[in-house]
Structure formats: structure tokens, C-alpha cells
C-alpha positions as a Markdown table, in Angstrom:
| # | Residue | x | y | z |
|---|---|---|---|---|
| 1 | Unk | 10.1 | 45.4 | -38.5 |
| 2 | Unk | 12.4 | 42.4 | -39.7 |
| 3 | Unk | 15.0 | 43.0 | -36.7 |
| 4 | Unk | 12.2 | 43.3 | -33.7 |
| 5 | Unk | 10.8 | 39.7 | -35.6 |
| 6 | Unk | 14.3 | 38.6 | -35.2 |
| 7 | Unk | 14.8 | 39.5 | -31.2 |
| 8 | Unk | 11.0 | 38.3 | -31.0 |
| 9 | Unk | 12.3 | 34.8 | -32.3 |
| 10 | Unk | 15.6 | 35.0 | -30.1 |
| 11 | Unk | 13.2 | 35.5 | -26.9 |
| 12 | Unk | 11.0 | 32.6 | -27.7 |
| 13 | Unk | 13.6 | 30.2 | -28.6 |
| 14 | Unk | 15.9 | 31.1 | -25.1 |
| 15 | Unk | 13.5 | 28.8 | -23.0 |
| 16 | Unk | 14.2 | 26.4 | -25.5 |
| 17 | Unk | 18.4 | 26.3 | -25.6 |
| 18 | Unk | 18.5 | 26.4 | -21.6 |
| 19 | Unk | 16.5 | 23.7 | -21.0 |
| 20 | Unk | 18.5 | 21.9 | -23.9 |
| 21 | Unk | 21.4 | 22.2 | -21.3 |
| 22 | Unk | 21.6 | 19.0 | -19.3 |
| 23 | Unk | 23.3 | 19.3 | -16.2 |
| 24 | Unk | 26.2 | 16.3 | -15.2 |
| 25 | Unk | 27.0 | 15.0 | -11.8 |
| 26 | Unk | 30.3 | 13.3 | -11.1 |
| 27 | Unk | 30.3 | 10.2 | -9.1 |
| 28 | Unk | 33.7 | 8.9 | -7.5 |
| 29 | Unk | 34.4 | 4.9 | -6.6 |
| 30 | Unk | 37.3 | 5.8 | -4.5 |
| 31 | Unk | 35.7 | 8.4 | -2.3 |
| 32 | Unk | 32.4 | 7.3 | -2.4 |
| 33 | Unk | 31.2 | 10.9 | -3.6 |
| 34 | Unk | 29.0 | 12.0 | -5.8 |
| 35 | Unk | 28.3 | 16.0 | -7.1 |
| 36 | Unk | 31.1 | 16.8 | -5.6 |
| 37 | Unk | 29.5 | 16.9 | -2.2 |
| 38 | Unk | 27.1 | 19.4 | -3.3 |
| 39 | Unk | 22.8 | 18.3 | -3.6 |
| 40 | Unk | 21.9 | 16.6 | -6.6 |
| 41 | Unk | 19.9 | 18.7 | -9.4 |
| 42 | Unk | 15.8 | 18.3 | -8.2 |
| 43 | Unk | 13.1 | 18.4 | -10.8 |
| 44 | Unk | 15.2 | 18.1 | -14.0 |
| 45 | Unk | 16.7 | 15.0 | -15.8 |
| 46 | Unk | 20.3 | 15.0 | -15.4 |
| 47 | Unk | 23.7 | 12.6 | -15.9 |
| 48 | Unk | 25.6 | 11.0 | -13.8 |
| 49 | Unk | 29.2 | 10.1 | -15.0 |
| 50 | Unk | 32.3 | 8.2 | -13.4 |
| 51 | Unk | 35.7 | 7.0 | -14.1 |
| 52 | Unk | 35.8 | 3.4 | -14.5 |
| 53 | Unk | 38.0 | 0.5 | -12.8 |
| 54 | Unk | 39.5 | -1.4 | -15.4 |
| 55 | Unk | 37.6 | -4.4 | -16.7 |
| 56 | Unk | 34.5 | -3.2 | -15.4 |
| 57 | Unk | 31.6 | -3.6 | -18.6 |
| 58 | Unk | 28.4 | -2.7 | -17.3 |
| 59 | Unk | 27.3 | 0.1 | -14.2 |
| 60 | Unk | 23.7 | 0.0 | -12.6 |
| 61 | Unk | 22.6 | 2.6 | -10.3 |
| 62 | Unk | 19.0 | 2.6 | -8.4 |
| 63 | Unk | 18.3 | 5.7 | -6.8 |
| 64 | Unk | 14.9 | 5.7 | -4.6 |
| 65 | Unk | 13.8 | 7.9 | -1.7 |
| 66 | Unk | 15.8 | 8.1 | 1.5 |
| 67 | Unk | 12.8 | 6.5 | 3.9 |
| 68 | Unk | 11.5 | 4.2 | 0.9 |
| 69 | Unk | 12.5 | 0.9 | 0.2 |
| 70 | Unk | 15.0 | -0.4 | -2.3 |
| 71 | Unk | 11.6 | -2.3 | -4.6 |
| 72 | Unk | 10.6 | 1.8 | -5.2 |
| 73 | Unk | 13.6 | 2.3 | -7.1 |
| 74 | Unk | 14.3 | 3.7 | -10.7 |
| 75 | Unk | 17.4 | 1.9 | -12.4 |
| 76 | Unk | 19.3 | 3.1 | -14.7 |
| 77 | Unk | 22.2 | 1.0 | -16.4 |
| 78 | Unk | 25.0 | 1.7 | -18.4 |
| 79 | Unk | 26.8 | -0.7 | -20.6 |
| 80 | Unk | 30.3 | -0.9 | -22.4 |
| 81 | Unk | 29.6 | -1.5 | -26.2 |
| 82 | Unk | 30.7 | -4.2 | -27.9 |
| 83 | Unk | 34.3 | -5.1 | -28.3 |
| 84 | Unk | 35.1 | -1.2 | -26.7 |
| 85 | Unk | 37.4 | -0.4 | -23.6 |
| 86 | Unk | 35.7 | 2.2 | -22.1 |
| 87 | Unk | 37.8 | 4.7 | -19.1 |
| 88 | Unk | 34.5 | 6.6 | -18.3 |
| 89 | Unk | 30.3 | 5.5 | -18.1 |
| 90 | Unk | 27.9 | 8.0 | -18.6 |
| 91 | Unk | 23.9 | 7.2 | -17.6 |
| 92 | Unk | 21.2 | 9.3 | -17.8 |
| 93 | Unk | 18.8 | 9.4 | -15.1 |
| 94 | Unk | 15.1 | 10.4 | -16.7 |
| 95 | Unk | 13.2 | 10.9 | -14.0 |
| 96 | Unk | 13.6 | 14.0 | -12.0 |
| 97 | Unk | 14.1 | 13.7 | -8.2 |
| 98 | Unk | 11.7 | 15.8 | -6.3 |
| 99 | Unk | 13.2 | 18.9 | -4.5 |
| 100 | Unk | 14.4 | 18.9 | -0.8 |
| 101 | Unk | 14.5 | 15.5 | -0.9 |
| 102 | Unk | 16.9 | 13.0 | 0.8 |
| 103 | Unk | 17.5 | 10.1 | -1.7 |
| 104 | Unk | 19.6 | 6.7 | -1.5 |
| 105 | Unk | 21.9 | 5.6 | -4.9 |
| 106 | Unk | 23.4 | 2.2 | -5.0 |
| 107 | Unk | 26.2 | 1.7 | -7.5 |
| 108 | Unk | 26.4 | -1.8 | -9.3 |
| 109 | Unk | 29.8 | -2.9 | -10.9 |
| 110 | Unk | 30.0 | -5.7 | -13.3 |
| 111 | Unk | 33.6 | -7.1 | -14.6 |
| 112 | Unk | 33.3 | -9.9 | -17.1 |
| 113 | Unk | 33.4 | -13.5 | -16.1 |
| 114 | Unk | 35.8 | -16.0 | -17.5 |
| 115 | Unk | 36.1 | -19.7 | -18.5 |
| 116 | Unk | 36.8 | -21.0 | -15.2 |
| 117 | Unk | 34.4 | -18.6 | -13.3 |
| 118 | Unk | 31.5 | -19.3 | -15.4 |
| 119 | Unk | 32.0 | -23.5 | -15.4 |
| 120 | Unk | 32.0 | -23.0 | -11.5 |
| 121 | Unk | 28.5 | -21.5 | -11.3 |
| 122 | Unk | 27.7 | -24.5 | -14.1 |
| 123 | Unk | 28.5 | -26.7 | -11.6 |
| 124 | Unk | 27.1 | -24.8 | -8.6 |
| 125 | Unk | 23.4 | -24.8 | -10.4 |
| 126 | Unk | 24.0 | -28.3 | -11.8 |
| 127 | Unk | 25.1 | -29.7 | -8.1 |
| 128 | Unk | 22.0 | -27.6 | -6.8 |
| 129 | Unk | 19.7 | -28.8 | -8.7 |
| 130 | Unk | 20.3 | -32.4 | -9.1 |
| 131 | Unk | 20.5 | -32.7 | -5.3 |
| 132 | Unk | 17.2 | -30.9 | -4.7 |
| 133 | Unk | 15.4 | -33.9 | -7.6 |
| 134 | Unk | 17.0 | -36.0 | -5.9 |
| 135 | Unk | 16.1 | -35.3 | -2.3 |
| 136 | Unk | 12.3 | -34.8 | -3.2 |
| 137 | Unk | 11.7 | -38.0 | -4.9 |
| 138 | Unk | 11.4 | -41.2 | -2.8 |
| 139 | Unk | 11.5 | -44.6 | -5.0 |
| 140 | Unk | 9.2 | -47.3 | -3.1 |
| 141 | Unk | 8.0 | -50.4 | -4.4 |
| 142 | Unk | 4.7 | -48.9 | -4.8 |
| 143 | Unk | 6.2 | -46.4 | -7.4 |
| 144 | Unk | 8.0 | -43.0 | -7.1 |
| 145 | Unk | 6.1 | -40.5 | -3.6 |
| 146 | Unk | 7.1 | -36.7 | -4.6 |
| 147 | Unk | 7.7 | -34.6 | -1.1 |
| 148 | Unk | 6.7 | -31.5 | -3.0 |
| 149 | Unk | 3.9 | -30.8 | -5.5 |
| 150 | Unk | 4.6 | -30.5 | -8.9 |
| 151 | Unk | 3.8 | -26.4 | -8.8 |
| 152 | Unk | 6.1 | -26.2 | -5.9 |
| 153 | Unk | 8.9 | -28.1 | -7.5 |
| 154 | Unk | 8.3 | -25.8 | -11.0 |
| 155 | Unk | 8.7 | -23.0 | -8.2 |
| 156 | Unk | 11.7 | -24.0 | -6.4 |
| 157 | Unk | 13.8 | -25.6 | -9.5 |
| 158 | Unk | 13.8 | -21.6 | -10.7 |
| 159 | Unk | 14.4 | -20.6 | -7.2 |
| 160 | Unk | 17.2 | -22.7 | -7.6 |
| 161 | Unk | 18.9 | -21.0 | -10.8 |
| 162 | Unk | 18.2 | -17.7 | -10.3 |
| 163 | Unk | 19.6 | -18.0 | -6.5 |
| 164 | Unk | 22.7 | -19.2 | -7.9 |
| 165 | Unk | 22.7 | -16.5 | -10.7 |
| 166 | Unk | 21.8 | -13.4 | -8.1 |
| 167 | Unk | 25.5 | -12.1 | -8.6 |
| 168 | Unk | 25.3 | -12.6 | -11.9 |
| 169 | Unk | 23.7 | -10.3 | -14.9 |
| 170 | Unk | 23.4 | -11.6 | -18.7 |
| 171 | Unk | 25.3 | -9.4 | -21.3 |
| 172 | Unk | 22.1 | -8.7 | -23.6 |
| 173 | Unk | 19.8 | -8.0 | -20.0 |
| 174 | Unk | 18.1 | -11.8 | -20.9 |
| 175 | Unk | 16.7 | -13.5 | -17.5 |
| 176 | Unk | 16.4 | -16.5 | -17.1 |
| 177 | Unk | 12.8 | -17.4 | -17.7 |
| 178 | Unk | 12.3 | -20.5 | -16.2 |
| 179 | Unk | 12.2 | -24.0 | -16.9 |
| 180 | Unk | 10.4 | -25.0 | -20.0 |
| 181 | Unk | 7.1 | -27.4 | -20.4 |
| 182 | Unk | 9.3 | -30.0 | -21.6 |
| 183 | Unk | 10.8 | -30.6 | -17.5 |
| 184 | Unk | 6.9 | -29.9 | -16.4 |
| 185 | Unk | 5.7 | -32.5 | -18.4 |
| 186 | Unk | 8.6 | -34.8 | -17.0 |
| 187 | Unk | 8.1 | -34.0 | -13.8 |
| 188 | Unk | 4.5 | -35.0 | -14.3 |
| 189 | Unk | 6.3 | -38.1 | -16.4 |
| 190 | Unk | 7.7 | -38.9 | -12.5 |
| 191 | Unk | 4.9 | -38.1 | -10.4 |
| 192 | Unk | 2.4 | -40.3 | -12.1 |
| 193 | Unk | 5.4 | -43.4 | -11.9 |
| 194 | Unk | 3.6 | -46.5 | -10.5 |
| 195 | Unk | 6.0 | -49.6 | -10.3 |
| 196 | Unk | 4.0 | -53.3 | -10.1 |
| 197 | Unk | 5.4 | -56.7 | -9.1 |
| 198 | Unk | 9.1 | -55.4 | -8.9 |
| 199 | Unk | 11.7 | -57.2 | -6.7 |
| 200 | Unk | 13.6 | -54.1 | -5.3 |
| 201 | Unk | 17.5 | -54.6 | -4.8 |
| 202 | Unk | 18.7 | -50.8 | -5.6 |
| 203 | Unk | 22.0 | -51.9 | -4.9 |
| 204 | Unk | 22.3 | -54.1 | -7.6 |
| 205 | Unk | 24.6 | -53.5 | -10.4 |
| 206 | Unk | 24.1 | -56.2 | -12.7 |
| 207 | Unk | 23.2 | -54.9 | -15.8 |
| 208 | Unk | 20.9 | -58.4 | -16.9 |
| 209 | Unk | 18.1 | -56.7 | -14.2 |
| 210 | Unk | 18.1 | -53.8 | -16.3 |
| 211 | Unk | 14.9 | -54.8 | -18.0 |
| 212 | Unk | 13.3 | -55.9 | -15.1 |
| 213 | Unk | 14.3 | -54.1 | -12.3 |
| 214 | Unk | 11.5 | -51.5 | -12.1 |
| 215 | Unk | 13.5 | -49.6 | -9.2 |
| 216 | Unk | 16.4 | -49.0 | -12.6 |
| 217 | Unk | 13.6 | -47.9 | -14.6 |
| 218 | Unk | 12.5 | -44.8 | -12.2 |
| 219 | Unk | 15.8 | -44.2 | -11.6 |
| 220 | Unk | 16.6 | -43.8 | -15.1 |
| 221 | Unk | 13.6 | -41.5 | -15.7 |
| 222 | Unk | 14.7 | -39.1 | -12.4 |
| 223 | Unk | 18.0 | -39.3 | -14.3 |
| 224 | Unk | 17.0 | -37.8 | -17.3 |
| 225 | Unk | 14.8 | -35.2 | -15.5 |
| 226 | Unk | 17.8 | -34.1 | -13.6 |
| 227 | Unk | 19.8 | -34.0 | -16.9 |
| 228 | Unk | 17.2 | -32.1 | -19.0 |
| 229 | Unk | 17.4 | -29.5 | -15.8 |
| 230 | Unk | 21.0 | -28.9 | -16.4 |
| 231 | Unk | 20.9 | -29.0 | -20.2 |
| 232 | Unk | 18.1 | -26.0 | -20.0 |
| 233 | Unk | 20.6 | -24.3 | -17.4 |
| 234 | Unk | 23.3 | -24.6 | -20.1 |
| 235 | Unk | 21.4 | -23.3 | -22.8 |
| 236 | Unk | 21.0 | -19.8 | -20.6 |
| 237 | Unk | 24.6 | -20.0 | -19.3 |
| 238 | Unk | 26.1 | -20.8 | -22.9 |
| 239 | Unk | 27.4 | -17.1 | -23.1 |
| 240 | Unk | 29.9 | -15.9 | -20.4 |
| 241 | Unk | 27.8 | -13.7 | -17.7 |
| 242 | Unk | 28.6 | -10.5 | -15.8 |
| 243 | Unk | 29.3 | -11.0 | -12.4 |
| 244 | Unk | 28.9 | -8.2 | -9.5 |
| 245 | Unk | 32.1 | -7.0 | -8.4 |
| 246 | Unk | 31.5 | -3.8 | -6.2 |
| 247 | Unk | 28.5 | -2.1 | -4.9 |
| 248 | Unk | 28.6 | 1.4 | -3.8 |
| 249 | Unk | 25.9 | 3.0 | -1.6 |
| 250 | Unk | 24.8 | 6.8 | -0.8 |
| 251 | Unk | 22.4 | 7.0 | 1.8 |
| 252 | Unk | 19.8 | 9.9 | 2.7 |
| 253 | Unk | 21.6 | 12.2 | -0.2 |
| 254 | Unk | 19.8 | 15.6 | -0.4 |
| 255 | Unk | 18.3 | 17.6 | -3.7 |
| 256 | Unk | 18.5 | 20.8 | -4.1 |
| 257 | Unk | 16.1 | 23.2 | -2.7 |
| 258 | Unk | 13.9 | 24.9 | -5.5 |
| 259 | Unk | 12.2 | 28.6 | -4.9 |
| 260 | Unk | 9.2 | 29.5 | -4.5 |
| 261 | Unk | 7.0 | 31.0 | -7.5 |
| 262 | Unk | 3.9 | 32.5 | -7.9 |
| 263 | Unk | 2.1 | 32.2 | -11.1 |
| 264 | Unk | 0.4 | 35.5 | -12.9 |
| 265 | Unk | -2.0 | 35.3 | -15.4 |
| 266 | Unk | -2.6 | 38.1 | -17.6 |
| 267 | Unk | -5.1 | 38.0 | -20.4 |
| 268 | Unk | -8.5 | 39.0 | -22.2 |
| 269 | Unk | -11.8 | 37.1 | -21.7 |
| 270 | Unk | -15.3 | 36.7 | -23.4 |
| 271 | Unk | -18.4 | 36.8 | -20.4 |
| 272 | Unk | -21.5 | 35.1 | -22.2 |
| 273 | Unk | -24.4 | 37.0 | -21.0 |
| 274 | Unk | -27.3 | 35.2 | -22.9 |
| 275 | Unk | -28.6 | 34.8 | -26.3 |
| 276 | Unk | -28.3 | 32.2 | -28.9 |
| 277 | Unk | -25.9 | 32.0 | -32.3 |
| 278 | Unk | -27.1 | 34.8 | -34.1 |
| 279 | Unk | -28.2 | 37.1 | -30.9 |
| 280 | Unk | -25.1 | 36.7 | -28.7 |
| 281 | Unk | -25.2 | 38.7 | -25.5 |
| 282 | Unk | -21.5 | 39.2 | -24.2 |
| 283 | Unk | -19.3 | 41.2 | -23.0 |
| 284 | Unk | -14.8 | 41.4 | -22.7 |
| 285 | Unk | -12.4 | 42.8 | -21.2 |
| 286 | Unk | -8.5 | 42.2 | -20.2 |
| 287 | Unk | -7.8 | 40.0 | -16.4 |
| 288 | Unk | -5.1 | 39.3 | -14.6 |
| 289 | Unk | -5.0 | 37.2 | -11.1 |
| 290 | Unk | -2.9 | 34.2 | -10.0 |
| 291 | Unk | -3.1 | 30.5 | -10.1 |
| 292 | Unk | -2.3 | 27.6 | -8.1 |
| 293 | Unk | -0.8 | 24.5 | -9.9 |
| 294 | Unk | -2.7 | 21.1 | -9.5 |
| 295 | Unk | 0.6 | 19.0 | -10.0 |
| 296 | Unk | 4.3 | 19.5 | -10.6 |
| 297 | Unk | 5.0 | 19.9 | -14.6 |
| 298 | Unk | 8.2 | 17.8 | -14.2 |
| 299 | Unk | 6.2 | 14.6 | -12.6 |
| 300 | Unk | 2.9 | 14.6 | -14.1 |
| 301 | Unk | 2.0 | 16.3 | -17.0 |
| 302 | Unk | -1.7 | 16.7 | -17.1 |
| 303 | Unk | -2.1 | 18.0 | -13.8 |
| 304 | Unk | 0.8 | 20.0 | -13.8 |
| 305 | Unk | -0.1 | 22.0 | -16.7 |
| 306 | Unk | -3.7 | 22.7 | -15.2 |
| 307 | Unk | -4.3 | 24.9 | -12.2 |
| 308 | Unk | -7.1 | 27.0 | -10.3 |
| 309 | Unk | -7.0 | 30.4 | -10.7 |
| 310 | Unk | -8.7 | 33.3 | -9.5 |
| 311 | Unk | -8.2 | 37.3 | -10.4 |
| 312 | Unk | -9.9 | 40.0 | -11.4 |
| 313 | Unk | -11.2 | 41.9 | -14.6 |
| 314 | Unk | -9.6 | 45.0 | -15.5 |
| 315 | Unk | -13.0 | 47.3 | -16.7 |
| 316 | Unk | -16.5 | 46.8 | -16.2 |
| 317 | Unk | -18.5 | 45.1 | -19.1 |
| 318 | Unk | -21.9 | 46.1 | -20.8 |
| 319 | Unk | -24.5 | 43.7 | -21.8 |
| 320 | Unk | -26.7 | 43.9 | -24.6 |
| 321 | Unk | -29.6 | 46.3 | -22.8 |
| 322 | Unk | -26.6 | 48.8 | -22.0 |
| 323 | Unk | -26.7 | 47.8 | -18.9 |
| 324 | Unk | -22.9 | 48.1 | -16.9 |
| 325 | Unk | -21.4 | 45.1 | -15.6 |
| 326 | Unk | -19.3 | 45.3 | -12.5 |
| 327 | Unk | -18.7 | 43.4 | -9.6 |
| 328 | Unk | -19.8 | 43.3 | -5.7 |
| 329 | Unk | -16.7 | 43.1 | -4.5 |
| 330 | Unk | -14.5 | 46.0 | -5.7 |
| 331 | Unk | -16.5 | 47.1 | -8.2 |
| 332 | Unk | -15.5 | 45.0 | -11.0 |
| 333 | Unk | -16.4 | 41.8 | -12.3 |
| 334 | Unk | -14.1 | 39.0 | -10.7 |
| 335 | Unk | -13.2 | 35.1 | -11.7 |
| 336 | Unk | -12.7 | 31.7 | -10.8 |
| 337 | Unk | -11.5 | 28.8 | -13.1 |
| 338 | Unk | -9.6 | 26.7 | -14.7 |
| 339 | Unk | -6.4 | 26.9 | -16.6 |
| 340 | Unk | -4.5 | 24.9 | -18.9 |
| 341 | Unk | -1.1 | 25.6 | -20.3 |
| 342 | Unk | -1.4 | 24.9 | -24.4 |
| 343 | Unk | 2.0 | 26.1 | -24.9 |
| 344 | Unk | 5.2 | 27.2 | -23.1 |
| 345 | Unk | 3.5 | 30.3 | -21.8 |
| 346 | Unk | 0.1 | 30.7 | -22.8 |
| 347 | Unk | -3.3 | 29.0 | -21.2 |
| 348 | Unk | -6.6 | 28.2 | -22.3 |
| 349 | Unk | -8.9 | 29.6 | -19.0 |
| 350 | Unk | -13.0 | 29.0 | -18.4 |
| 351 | Unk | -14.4 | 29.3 | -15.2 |
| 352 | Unk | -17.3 | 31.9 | -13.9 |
| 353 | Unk | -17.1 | 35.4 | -13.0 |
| 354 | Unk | -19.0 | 37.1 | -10.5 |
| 355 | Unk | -20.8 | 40.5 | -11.2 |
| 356 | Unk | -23.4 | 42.5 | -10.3 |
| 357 | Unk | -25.1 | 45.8 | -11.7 |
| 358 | Unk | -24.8 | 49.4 | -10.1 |
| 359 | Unk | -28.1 | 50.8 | -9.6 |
| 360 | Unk | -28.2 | 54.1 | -7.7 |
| 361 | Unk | -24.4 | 53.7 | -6.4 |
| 362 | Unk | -26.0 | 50.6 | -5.3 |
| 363 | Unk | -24.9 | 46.7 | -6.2 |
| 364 | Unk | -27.7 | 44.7 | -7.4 |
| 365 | Unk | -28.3 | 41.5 | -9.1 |
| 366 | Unk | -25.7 | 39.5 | -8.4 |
| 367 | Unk | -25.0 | 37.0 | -11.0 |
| 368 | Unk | -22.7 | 34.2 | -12.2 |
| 369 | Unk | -21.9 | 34.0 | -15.8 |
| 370 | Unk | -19.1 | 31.8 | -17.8 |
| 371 | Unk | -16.3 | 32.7 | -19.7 |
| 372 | Unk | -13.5 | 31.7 | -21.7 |
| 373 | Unk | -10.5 | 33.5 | -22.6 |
| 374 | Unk | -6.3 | 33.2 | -22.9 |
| 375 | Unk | -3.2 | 34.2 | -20.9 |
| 376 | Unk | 0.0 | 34.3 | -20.8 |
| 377 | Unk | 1.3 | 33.4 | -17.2 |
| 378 | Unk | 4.8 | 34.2 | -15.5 |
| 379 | Unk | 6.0 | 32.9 | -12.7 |
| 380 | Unk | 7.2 | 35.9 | -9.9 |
| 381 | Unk | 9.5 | 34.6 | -7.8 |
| 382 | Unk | 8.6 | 35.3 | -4.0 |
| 383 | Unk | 12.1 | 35.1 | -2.5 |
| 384 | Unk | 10.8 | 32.3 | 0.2 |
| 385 | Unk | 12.8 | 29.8 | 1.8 |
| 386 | Unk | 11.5 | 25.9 | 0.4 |
């Protein structure tokens, strides 16, 4: 008894240990292969690993259908850990790729930037953005006339930044959220500038105008709106960045072809003939038929562990008058339902069954009745081509 528990055990946990298993892909810079040319595992999670190029510190890879666009795309990143000089990345792609499908992977490399490369994208963005202040505000003797609306300059200012930044990718994933309410509320501070009785000379140097020179004054406050700019730039930038070395595309890649199964319930099922609590009228018997999957398991889980089924009952029931049971169509009674898998193997099924009583070798009335019962369903492989 103990050692037919034990291989019992074994049986049940085997799903569990191969599934465990997760498969690895190999992905090559210098050939631009992945898998080694075979397809790509379809409907499982799996890993992708590489060899890295020295200095390299973080890997991206998006990986979206072959006719979709590069927005559909699932990234997955890998990163070096701290202080660590890594030879090999290893990412984990969570979300199965659908069988005999063609799919496109982009690899992103990141190196490290240094001193001198990160002070010339300061400058870049700092250049950038005191050109564009300065370029949409127009200092008249009436006041200071914006080109742009203050939304619009909100809008572009970021624009601005994270154009500069595009080939660039913080260490700790941090983007750059945008310039603060402190420059909105200057910017307002310069759109609402009105200048009265000023003697314009915006030439003039001398520094005994300062006071009254109004064309210094809104001078002086674009000033410190283009230096509050760059001070909020520096406060993002104040870490060295991750700059984009080498990108690495696979296009229309192919998954690999999964067979064809057919799902077969086999079970025992409870037919409610009438009565109440304490007068139940039913009948039960073993079934066994087939089913037909609303979804795919590995990409959504509700539907994929419901289906419609349909089969027949093994033996013919009687109800409570002792009358038999059978069905109009091969002479027993015969189901249609609703599955759903509770656990690895076994579902929870309800649905109606059609039946009919023999009177005088004769089928008469035909009737629907509900029932509830449990299988366990295998999957029969049909040997079809995908």
C-alpha cells in the first residue's frame, strides 16, 4: 500500500519538475544569432542569455510580433549589479510568444558614460534650452510677448531634455519627469511681465541704469528662468547616465510549431430529475466526451482553463418512478456544458443532458435536465501538422 502511495506521489509531482525546467536561448552580438538558428520556444517563459562586450552594464531587449509595431512590445532588461564585472547577462522573458509565430527582438547595449561624456550632454541640454527661452520671448517696451503659450512651452522645455537624453538611460530606471511648478510658475512670472515708462537702450552696459532700465529688469527675470531650467536639468543629470552603444535587431523570427491536442474528459455526473431537499429525484452515471478550450492556458488564464464540452453518458439512468432514462440519440443520455479546470487535471462540469424514455422500443419524452459532476481530462495528441 505505502509503495503504490509513493509511485502515486511520484506521478503527480512529474508535471510539476518538468515544467520547473526553464528552457535557455543563446543570443550572439557577433553573428547576430539567436537559438542557434533554431525557432524560439512558443507558449512557455523562457531565458535568453549572451556573452557580453566589455564595459557593457545594462542589456534591453523588446521582442513584439513580426507585422506589429515596435509600441506592442514587451521589454525585458537586464542590468550589471552594483560594483560587479559581469562576462555574461541573463534575462528572463515572462510572457510566452504564441506558436507559429514570426516575431522581431531588438537588442539594446548600454556602456557607462564618463566625466567628459556626461558634461557634453550638460551642455547640449543647457545650450538647448536656453536658446529655445530665449528665442520665444520678445522684450518690447510694452512688456515681454511669449511666441508660445505657457502649456506649450511646459511641453516643449521637456521635449527638449528628453530629446537630448533619447540615447541615454538612468542607472536606477528614473526618467526624467519633467520640469517642476517652480519654472511653471516663472514662466507665468514672465508671461504676465508688463514694462511702463521705460526708455529702452538694450545695448547699454552701464550698470547706473540697472535700476531703471526696465528692458534689464525682464532680462534678468528670462535669465533666471533659463538658469532654474538648467539647474533642474542638473539635478536629474547629477549621476553619470548609460548611454546606448549598440542595437541589435532580429526581424520576422519564427516560434516553434506546437501539436495539436484533443482534450478527453472522463468522469461521473449527478442528473437532477426533480424534487426538493429532502425528496431529491436524480440519477448518475460515469461520461466521457471531449472539449474545446475557450482560451490558451499560457495567455489568459480564466478562459483558458474553461471550455465547452460535449460527450456522452456511459449507462442509462432511472428516476425516482423507476422509470429508465436514456437518450434519443444512441440510446443513452448525452451532454453539453461547461468545464473548468480546478486543478492540474481535474474539472468541475455543469451543463444539460438530453434524454428521453423508451416506451415500447419507442423514444418518448424528450427532456432537458442539469447536471453537475467532475473529470479528469487528458489531452490525446492527434498527430496534425499546426
Amino acid at each position: 500500500m505505502m509503495k503504490n502511495l509513493l509511485i502515486l506521489c511520484l506521478i503527480l509531482t512529474l508535471p510539476l519538475q518538468v515544467i520547473g525546467q526553464i528552457k535557455s536561448v543563446t543570443f550572439s552580438p557577433e553573428k547576430n544569432q539567436i537559438n542557434s538558428g533554431l525557432p524560439l520556444p512558443s507558449e512557455e517563459r523562457f531565458l535568453i542569455d549572451g556573452v557580453l562586450p566589455p564595459g557593457i552594464r545594462r542589456v534591453e531587449v523588446k521582442i513584439y510580433k513580426a507585422n506589429k509595431k515596435i509600441t506592442t512590445a514587451e521589454s525585458y532588461i537586464w542590468k550589471a549589479a552594483y560594483l560587479s564585472i559581469p562576462s555574461a547577462f541573463e534575462i528572463y522573458v515572462a510572457y510566452p510568444l504564441r506558436s507559429n509565430e514570426n516575431y522581431t527582438l531588438k537588442f539594446f547595449y548600454y556602456n557607462a558614460t564618463d566625466t567628459t561624456e556626461m558634461s557634453a550632454v550638460k551642455d547640449a541640454i543647457h545650450t538647448n534650452l536656453e536658446t529655445y527661452l530665449n528665442a520665444n520671448f520678445e522684450v518690447n517696451k510694452k512688456g515681454v510677448k511669449a511666441l508660445v503659450s505657457q502649456k506649450a512651452m511646459m511641453v516643449q522645455l521637456n521635449e527638449i531634455v528628453n530629446q537630448g537624453l533619447s540615447n541615454y538611460t538612468h542607472q536606477l530606471d528614473q526618467s526624467f519627469n519633467g520640469f517642476s511648478d517652480v519654472v511653471k510658475q516663472k514662466i507665468e512670472q514672465v508671461h504676465g511681465l508688463k514694462l511702463k515708462n521705460a526708455k529702452f537702450n538694450l545695448l547699454k552696459k552701464d550698470d547706473s541704469t540697472k535700476g531703471t532700465d526696465n528692458a534689464y529688469y525682464a532680462n534678468q527675470i528670462l535669465a533666471q528662468l533659463v538658469a532654474l531650467t538648467k539647474a533642474e536639468t542638473d539635478q536629474y543629470l547629477r549621476s553619470n547616465l548609460l548611454m546606448l552603444v549598440d542595437v541589435r535587431e532580429i526581424d520576422n523570427y519564427p516560434t516553434q510549431k506546437k501539436p495539436y491536442y484533443l482534450p478527453i474528459n472522463i468522469g461521473y455526473a449527478g442528473t437532477y430529475f426533480g424534487g426538493g431537499f429532502n425528496d431529491l429525484d436524480y440519477g448518475t452515471s460515469a461520461f466521457a466526451g471531449i472539449s474545446v478550450p475557450l482560451g490558451n492556458k499560457n495567455f489568459t488564464k480564466i478562459l483558458g482553463n474553461a471550455s465547452i464540452s460535449t460527450g456522452v453518458f456511459f449507462s442509462n439512468m432511472t428516476d425516482g418512478n423507476q422509470t429508465e432514462i436514456s437518450g434519443p440519440l444512441i440510446g443513452r443520455p448525452t451532454y453539453i456544458g461547461l468545464g473548468y479546470s480546478i486543478f492540474r487535471i481535474m474539472r468541475f462540469n455543469a451543463g444539460a443532458v438530453l434524454t428521453s424514455s423508451n416506451v415500447n422500443s419507442n423514444f418518448e419524452d424528450v427532456t432537458v435536465y442539469p447536471f453537475i459532476g467532475f473529470s479528469a481530462e487528458f489531452n490525446i495528441w492527434l498527430g496534425l501538422k499546426p
